[in-house]
Amino acid sequence: MALNPHFILAWRNQALDQLTTSLGTSALLQVYAGVQPADVSSAVTAANVVLASLTCPTTNAFGAAAAGVLTANAIGSAAAATGGTATWFSFVKSTGARVLDGSIGTSGADLNLNSTTIVTGAQVAVSSFTVTLPA
């Protein structure tokens, strides 16, 4: 039997807005090198290196969800702390607790960058980011 769930729009928007609530204020978008953990509850290993930490707006990382889509508010750029190949990201609370992880690539990833090669001291920037819950 195939799995084929469908959710009402109001629930999808509420679920996405809960992501914003969970992140709280002063969240960060951390760009990592290394193998992405299996889920956000799995520990980040020493092999995972934070290449850059980008600051989200102090009020909310995301605007209100609409049509099942959550759009990030402007994310600040940051100088890379170290160089490496960006492979995954995590939105983290100000406490450091991870809330949302995803893949990084140049196309077809959860977060697409112009290049996954990060150079120490170079600016890392994200021009836009959305999370979508399908119907």
PDB file of C-alpha atoms in Angstrom, residues 19-114:
ATOM      1  CA  LEU A  19       9.274  26.006  13.687  1.00  0.00           C
ATOM      2  CA  THR A  20       9.610  29.774  14.124  1.00  0.00           C
ATOM      3  CA  THR A  21       8.386  29.504  17.723  1.00  0.00           C
ATOM      4  CA  SER A  22      10.805  26.657  18.453  1.00  0.00           C
ATOM      5  CA  LEU A  23      13.768  28.657  17.155  1.00  0.00           C
ATOM      6  CA  GLY A  24      12.912  31.625  19.364  1.00  0.00           C
ATOM      7  CA  THR A  25      14.933  34.822  19.127  1.00  0.00           C
ATOM      8  CA  SER A  26      18.565  35.210  18.054  1.00  0.00           C
ATOM      9  CA  ALA A  27      18.717  31.949  16.088  1.00  0.00           C
ATOM     10  CA  LEU A  28      21.691  31.050  13.906  1.00  0.00           C
ATOM     11  CA  LEU A  29      22.069  29.288  10.582  1.00  0.00           C
ATOM     12  CA  GLN A  30      25.203  27.182  10.905  1.00  0.00           C
ATOM     13  CA  VAL A  31      26.947  25.859   7.796  1.00  0.00           C
ATOM     14  CA  TYR A  32      28.821  22.584   8.337  1.00  0.00           C
ATOM     15  CA  ALA A  33      31.378  20.365   6.637  1.00  0.00           C
ATOM     16  CA  GLY A  34      31.096  16.635   7.289  1.00  0.00           C
ATOM     17  CA  VAL A  35      28.369  14.024   7.281  1.00  0.00           C
ATOM     18  CA  GLN A  36      24.916  15.291   8.265  1.00  0.00           C
ATOM     19  CA  PRO A  37      23.582  13.491  11.375  1.00  0.00           C
ATOM     20  CA  ALA A  38      20.631  11.134  10.865  1.00  0.00           C
ATOM     21  CA  ASP A  39      18.251  13.597  12.558  1.00  0.00           C
ATOM     22  CA  VAL A  40      18.321  16.715  14.747  1.00  0.00           C
ATOM     23  CA  SER A  41      18.385  14.575  17.892  1.00  0.00           C
ATOM     24  CA  SER A  42      21.626  12.869  16.833  1.00  0.00           C
ATOM     25  CA  ALA A  43      24.832  14.383  18.161  1.00  0.00           C
ATOM     26  CA  VAL A  44      27.121  16.434  15.964  1.00  0.00           C
ATOM     27  CA  THR A  45      30.464  14.602  15.866  1.00  0.00           C
ATOM     28  CA  ALA A  46      33.957  16.057  15.987  1.00  0.00           C
ATOM     29  CA  ALA A  47      34.211  15.326  12.247  1.00  0.00           C
ATOM     30  CA  ASN A  48      31.529  17.979  11.634  1.00  0.00           C
ATOM     31  CA  VAL A  49      33.068  21.427  11.443  1.00  0.00           C
ATOM     32  CA  VAL A  50      31.118  24.695  11.600  1.00  0.00           C
ATOM     33  CA  LEU A  51      32.370  26.664   8.618  1.00  0.00           C
ATOM     34  CA  ALA A  52      30.210  29.741   9.237  1.00  0.00           C
ATOM     35  CA  SER A  53      27.474  30.933  11.607  1.00  0.00           C
ATOM     36  CA  LEU A  54      24.991  33.320  10.030  1.00  0.00           C
ATOM     37  CA  THR A  55      22.788  35.453  12.260  1.00  0.00           C
ATOM     38  CA  CYS A  56      19.017  35.340  11.840  1.00  0.00           C
ATOM     39  CA  PRO A  57      16.922  38.395  12.758  1.00  0.00           C
ATOM     40  CA  THR A  58      16.698  38.830  16.539  1.00  0.00           C
ATOM     41  CA  THR A  59      12.897  38.757  16.501  1.00  0.00           C
ATOM     42  CA  ASN A  60      12.002  35.825  14.227  1.00  0.00           C
ATOM     43  CA  ALA A  61      14.023  33.757  11.786  1.00  0.00           C
ATOM     44  CA  PHE A  62      10.940  33.306   9.596  1.00  0.00           C
ATOM     45  CA  GLY A  63       7.839  35.263   8.663  1.00  0.00           C
ATOM     46  CA  ALA A  64       4.352  33.811   9.081  1.00  0.00           C
ATOM     47  CA  ALA A  65       3.664  30.719   6.994  1.00  0.00           C
ATOM     48  CA  ALA A  66       1.357  31.131   4.004  1.00  0.00           C
ATOM     49  CA  ALA A  67       0.095  28.507   1.555  1.00  0.00           C
ATOM     50  CA  GLY A  68       2.188  25.856   3.297  1.00  0.00           C
ATOM     51  CA  VAL A  69       5.435  27.779   2.786  1.00  0.00           C
ATOM     52  CA  LEU A  70       7.652  29.327   5.466  1.00  0.00           C
ATOM     53  CA  THR A  71      10.024  32.020   4.184  1.00  0.00           C
ATOM     54  CA  ALA A  72      13.109  33.095   6.113  1.00  0.00           C
ATOM     55  CA  ASN A  73      13.487  36.729   7.035  1.00  0.00           C
ATOM     56  CA  ALA A  74      16.782  38.304   5.917  1.00  0.00           C
ATOM     57  CA  ILE A  75      19.725  36.241   7.156  1.00  0.00           C
ATOM     58  CA  GLY A  76      22.957  38.131   7.782  1.00  0.00           C
ATOM     59  CA  SER A  77      26.144  37.135   5.989  1.00  0.00           C
ATOM     60  CA  ALA A  78      29.222  36.080   7.952  1.00  0.00           C
ATOM     61  CA  ALA A  79      32.921  35.549   7.382  1.00  0.00           C
ATOM     62  CA  ALA A  80      33.785  31.856   7.283  1.00  0.00           C
ATOM     63  CA  ALA A  81      35.548  30.783  10.482  1.00  0.00           C
ATOM     64  CA  THR A  82      37.329  28.010   8.606  1.00  0.00           C
ATOM     65  CA  GLY A  83      37.478  26.617   5.099  1.00  0.00           C
ATOM     66  CA  GLY A  84      36.025  23.383   3.790  1.00  0.00           C
ATOM     67  CA  THR A  85      33.232  21.867   1.745  1.00  0.00           C
ATOM     68  CA  ALA A  86      29.756  22.828   2.949  1.00  0.00           C
ATOM     69  CA  THR A  87      27.586  19.701   3.092  1.00  0.00           C
ATOM     70  CA  TRP A  88      24.780  20.464   5.543  1.00  0.00           C
ATOM     71  CA  PHE A  89      23.232  23.216   7.648  1.00  0.00           C
ATOM     72  CA  SER A  90      21.382  23.596  10.898  1.00  0.00           C
ATOM     73  CA  PHE A  91      19.083  26.303  12.214  1.00  0.00           C
ATOM     74  CA  VAL A  92      19.893  26.456  15.927  1.00  0.00           C
ATOM     75  CA  LYS A  93      18.373  28.213  18.920  1.00  0.00           C
ATOM     76  CA  SER A  94      20.391  30.802  20.823  1.00  0.00           C
ATOM     77  CA  THR A  95      21.095  27.951  23.276  1.00  0.00           C
ATOM     78  CA  GLY A  96      22.779  25.940  20.505  1.00  0.00           C
ATOM     79  CA  ALA A  97      19.990  23.351  20.290  1.00  0.00           C
ATOM     80  CA  ARG A  98      19.403  22.267  16.695  1.00  0.00           C
ATOM     81  CA  VAL A  99      15.861  22.647  15.337  1.00  0.00           C
ATOM     82  CA  LEU A 100      16.119  22.100  11.563  1.00  0.00           C
ATOM     83  CA  ASP A 101      18.897  20.401   9.588  1.00  0.00           C
ATOM     84  CA  GLY A 102      19.212  19.970   5.841  1.00  0.00           C
ATOM     85  CA  SER A 103      21.541  19.322   2.954  1.00  0.00           C
ATOM     86  CA  ILE A 104      23.681  21.896   1.156  1.00  0.00           C
ATOM     87  CA  GLY A 105      24.539  21.756  -2.521  1.00  0.00           C
ATOM     88  CA  THR A 106      24.650  23.928  -5.616  1.00  0.00           C
ATOM     89  CA  SER A 107      21.284  22.675  -6.923  1.00  0.00           C
ATOM     90  CA  GLY A 108      18.570  20.298  -5.769  1.00  0.00           C
ATOM     91  CA  ALA A 109      19.564  20.518  -2.092  1.00  0.00           C
ATOM     92  CA  ASP A 110      17.615  21.859   0.880  1.00  0.00           C
ATOM     93  CA  LEU A 111      19.898  24.918   0.806  1.00  0.00           C
ATOM     94  CA  ASN A 112      21.586  25.829  -2.472  1.00  0.00           C
ATOM     95  CA  LEU A 113      24.748  27.942  -2.468  1.00  0.00           C
ATOM     96  CA  ASN A 114      26.667  29.369  -5.428  1.00  0.00           C
TER      97      ASN A 114
END
